[in-house]
C-alpha positions in Angstrom: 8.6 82.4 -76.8 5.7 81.5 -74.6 7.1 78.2 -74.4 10.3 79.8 -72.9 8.7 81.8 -71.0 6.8 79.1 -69.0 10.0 77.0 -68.9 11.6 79.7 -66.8 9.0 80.4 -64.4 8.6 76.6 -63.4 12.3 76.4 -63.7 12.8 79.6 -61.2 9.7 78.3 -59.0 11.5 74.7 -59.1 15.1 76.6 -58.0 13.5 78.6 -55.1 11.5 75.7 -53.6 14.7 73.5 -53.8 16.7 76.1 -51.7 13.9 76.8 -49.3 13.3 72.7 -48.3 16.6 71.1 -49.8 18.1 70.1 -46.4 14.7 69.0 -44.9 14.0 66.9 -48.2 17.6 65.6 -47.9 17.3 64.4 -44.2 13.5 62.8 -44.9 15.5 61.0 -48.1 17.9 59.2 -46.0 16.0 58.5 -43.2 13.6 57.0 -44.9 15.8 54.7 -47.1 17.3 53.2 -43.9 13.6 52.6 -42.3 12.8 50.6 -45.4 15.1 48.0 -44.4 14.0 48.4 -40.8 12.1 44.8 -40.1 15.8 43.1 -41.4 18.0 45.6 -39.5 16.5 44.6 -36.1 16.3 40.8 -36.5 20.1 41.3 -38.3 20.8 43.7 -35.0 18.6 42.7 -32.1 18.3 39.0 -31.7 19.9 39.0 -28.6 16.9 40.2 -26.6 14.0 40.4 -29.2 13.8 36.4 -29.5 14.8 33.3 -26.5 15.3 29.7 -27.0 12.1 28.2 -28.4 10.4 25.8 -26.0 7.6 23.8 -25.6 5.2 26.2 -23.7 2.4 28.0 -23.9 2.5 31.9 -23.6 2.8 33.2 -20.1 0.1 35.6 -20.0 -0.2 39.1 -20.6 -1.0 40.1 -17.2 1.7 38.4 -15.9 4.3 40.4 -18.3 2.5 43.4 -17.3 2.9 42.8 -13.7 6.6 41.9 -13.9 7.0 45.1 -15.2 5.4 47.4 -13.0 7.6 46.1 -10.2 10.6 47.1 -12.5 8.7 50.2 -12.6 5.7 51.0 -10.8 5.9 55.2 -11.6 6.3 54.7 -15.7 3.0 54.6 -17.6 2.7 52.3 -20.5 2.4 53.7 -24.0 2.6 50.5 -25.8 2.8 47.2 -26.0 3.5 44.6 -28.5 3.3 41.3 -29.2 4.8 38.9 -31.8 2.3 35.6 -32.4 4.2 34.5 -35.5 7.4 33.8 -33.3 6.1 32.0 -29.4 10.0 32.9 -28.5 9.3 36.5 -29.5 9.4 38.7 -26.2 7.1 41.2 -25.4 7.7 44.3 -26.1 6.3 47.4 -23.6 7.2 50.9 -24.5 7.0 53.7 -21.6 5.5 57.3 -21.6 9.3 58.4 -20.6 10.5 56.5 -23.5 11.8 53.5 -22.3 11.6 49.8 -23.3 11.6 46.5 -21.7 11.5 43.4 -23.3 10.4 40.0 -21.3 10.7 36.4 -21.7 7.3 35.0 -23.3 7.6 32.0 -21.2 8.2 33.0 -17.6 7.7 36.7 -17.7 11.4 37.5 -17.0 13.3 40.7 -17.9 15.4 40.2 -21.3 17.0 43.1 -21.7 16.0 46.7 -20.6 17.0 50.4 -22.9 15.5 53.1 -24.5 14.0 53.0 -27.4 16.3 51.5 -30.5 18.0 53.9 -33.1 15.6 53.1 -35.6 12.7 54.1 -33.6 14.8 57.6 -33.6 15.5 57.7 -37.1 11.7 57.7 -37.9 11.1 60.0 -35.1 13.4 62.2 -37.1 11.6 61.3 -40.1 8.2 62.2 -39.0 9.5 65.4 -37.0 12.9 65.9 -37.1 12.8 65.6 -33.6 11.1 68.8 -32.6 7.5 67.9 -31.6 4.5 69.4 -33.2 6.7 72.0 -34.8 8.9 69.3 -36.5 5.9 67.4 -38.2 4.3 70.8 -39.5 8.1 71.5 -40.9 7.7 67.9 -42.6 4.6 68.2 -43.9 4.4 70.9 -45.8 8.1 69.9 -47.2 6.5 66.9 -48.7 4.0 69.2 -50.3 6.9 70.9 -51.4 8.6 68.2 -52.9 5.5 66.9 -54.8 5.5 70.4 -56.6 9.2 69.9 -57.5 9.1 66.5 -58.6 6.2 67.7 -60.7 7.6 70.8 -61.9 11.4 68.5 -62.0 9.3 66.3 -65.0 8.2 69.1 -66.9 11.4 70.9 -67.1 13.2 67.2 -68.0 10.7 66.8 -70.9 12.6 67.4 -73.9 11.6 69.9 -76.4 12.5 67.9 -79.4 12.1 64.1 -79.5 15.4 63.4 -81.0 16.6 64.7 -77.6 14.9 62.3 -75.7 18.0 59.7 -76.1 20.6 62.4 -74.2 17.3 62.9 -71.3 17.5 59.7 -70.6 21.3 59.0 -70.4 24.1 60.1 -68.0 27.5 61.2 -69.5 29.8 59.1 -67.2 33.2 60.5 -69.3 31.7 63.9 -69.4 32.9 66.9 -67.6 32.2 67.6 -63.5 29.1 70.4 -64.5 27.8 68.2 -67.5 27.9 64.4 -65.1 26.3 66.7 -62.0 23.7 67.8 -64.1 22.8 64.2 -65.4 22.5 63.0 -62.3 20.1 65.4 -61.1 18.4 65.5 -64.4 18.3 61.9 -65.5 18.6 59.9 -62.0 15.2 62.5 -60.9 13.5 61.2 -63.4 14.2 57.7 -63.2 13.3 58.1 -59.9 10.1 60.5 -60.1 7.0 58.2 -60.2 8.3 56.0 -57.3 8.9 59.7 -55.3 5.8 60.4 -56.2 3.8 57.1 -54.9 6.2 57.9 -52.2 5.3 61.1 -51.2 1.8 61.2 -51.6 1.3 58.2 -49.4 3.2 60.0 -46.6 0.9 62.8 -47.1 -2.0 60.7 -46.3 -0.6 60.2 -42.8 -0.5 63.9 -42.7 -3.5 65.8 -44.0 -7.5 65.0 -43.6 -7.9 66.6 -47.1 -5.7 63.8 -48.6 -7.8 61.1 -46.8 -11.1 62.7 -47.9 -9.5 62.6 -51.7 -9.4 58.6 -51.2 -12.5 58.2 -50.5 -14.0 60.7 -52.9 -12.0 58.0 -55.9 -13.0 55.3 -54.3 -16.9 56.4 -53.8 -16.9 55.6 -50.2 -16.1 56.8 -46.6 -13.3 56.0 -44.6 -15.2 54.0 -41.6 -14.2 55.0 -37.7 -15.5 51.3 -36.4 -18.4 50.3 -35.3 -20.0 51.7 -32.0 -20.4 49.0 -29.2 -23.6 49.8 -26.7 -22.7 48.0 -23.4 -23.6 48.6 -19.8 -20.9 50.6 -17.9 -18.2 49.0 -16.2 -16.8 49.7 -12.9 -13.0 49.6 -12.8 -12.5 47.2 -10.4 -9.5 44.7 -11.8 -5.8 46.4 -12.2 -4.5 47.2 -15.2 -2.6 44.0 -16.1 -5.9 42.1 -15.2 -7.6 44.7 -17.1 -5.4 44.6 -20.6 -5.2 40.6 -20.3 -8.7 40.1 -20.8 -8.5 42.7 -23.3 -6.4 41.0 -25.5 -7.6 37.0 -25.1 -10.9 37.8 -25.2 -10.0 39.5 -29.0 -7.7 37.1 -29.5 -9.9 33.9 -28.8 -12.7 35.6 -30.9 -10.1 36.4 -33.8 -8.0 33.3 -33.9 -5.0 33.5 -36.4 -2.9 36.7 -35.2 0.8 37.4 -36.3 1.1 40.4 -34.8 -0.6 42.9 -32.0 -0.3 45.9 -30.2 -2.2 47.7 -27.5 -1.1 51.5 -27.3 -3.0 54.3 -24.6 -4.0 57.2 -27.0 -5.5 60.2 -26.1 -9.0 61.1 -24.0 -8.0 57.6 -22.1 -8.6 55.3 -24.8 -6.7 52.1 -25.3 -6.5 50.7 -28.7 -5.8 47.2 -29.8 -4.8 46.2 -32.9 -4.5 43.2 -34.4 -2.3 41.5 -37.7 -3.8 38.3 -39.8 -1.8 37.0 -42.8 -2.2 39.3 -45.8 -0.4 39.6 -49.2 -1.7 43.0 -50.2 -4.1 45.4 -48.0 -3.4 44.8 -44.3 -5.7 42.2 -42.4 -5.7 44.3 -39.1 -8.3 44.0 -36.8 -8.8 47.3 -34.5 -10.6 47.7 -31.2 -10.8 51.1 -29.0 -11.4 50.9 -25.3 -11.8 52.7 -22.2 -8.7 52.9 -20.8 -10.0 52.9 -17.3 -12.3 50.3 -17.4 -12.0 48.5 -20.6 -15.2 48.5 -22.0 -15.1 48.7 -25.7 -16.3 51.1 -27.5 -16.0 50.9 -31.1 -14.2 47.9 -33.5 -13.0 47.9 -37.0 -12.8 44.6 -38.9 -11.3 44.2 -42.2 -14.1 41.6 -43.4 -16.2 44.8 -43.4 -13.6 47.4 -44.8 -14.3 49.8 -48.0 -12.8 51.0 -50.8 -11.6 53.8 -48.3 -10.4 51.0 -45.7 -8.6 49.4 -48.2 -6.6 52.2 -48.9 -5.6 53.3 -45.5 -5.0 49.6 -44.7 -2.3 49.4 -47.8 -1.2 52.9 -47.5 2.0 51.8 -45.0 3.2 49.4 -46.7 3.1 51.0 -49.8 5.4 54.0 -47.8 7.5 52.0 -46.9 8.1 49.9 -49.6 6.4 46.4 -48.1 3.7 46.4 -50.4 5.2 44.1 -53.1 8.5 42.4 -51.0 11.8 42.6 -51.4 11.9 44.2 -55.2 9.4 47.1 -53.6 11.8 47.4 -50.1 15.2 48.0 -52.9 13.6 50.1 -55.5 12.4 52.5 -52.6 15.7 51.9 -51.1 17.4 53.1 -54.3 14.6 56.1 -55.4 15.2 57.4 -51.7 19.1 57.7 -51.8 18.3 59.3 -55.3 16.1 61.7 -53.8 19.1 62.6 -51.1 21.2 63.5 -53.9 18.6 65.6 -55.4 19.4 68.4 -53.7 22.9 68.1 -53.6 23.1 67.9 -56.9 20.9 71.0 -57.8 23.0 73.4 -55.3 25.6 72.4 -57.3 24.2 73.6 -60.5 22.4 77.0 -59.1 25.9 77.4 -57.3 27.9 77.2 -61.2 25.7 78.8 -62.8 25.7 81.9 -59.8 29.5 81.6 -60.1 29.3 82.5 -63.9 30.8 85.5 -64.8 28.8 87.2 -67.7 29.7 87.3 -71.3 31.5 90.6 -72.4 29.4 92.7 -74.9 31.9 93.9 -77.7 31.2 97.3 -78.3 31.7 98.7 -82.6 33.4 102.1 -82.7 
């Protein structure tokens, strides 16, 4: 009886938890199985202006990219740009506070194509906040948390009570009726697709919540590190910016050799952060430095070679989000786990909703 009891608590707390977040979990689901593929949707979609004709040239120069664009548009801060070293035909990327983006010719500094920002950078704004600012991410946020409790609570209400049952848990009915192939799906397909949900979810939660970070490093027996301070004489901003983010970046770049991949982005309190990709097979190799945005002194730098257990983590915790982490067999099996997790709360409307729709069985009364 207590056993019964239980059962029907988590399966009441797993009902009302569904309804509350279903259509939040459902647009997180699908968003996020079409960012999985994002890295093969834009170079299927976007060759046109994210790569030129290879030549025999070196790169062009930062500052002169920077400068071509602020006579495009003199008015429109800069909120990011980035750089492809892999690829020399790649173009340079720079991202607007207003939300445009230009892309320019690595060899001559000419425009390539001018928009706003792709509809993939939209779908993981919805993603992250459904579009809606700080109010959207809170929503997210504590919708993940959410669906953590109801995958969990999801396994223990799967878990059959006999093990000769086990078999029919783990098998979907094809030729059975509408009700009895609707709940298999959300039954059997749920927990198929549970643990990678899980991995799932609680990596996006350590973008969201302090509290998860601290957990990492309280496994791991060590803290996760801010950078190192750099103690320099002040600088008096003298050079413009695209003088200014230039030496920035080949100074890093000359003292770092072996970048695939950087970005500089303007953050808050005026600081300017570089960041910088070496070839790795697991944990990122990402180099990161944080500047003054006004004079580009540097103030602090964070080096893989010297990263922690803690570092580690954060440094693999992307990839592993997104389903990079182990290559193409990690991008389909999110892929897949995600579209499952879409149908999750399809599925169980459509069993609360039968079950609500279920007249009650006639007591027959002796005379």
């Amino acid at each position: 009886m207590r056993k019964k009891n239980f059962k029907n608590t988590i399966r009441n707390i797993h009902l009302l938890l569904g309804l509350a977040t279903g259509l939040v979990v459902f647009i997180i689901s699908i968003t996020g199985s079409i960012y999985v593929f994002e890295e093969e949707i834009r170079e299927f979609t976007q060759k046109d202006f994210r790569y030129v004709g290879l030549q025999q040239k070196p790169f062009v120069g930062l500052d002169r990219v920077i400068t071509a664009f602020e006579k495009l548009s003199p008015k429109d801060p800069i909120r990011l740009i980035r750089m492809e070293e892999a690829f020399p035909n790649a173009t340079v990327e720079i991202t607007t506070k207003k939300g445009a983006a230009y892309y320019f010719n690595p060899y001559n500094a000419a425009l390539v194509k001018k928009g706003k920002e792709d509809w993939l950078a939209v779908v993981e704004h919805i993603h992250t906040s459904l579009l809606l600012g700080k109010t959207g991410e809170f929503i997210m946020q504590w919708s993940v948390v959410i669906f953590v409790i109801m995958l969990i609570s999801g396994l223990v209400l799967w878990f059959p009570g006999q093990m000769r049952l086990l078999k029919q848990s783990l098998t979907i009915k094809r030729k059975a009726s509408f009700k009895r192939l609707n709940y298999d799906l959300h039954n059997v397909l749920g927990f198929y697709a549970s643990i990678v949900l899980l991995v799932t979810a609680l990596s996006g939660l350590y973008f969201a919540f302090k509290g998860v970070k601290n957990a990492a490093s309280f496994f791991t027996g060590s803290k996760l590190s801010q950078g190192k301070a750099v103690v320099g004489p002040k600088i008096i901003p003298v050079a413009p910016l695209a003088i200014r983010y230039n030496k920035i970046y080949t100074e890093a770049k000359s003292q770092y050799p072996g970048v695939v991949s950087s970005s500089l982005s303007v953050r808050g309190k005026g600081e300017l952060r570089l960041r910088m990709i070496y070839p790795y097979r697991w944990a990122r190799n990402q180099n990161t430095f944080f500047y003054d945005e006004a004079t580009g002194a540097m103030l602090r730098s964070k080096l893989y070679a010297d990263f922690n257990g803690a570092d580690l983590i954060e440094a693999t915790n992307y990839d592993l989000h997104t389903g990079r982490l182990f290559g193409l067999p990690h991008k389909i099996v999110s892929f897949l786990a995600s579209l499952i997790a879409a149908s999750l709360p399809v599925t169980g409307l459509i069993i609360w909703w039968k079950k609500r729709k279920k007249k009650p069985k006639q007591v027959m009364r002796v005379a």
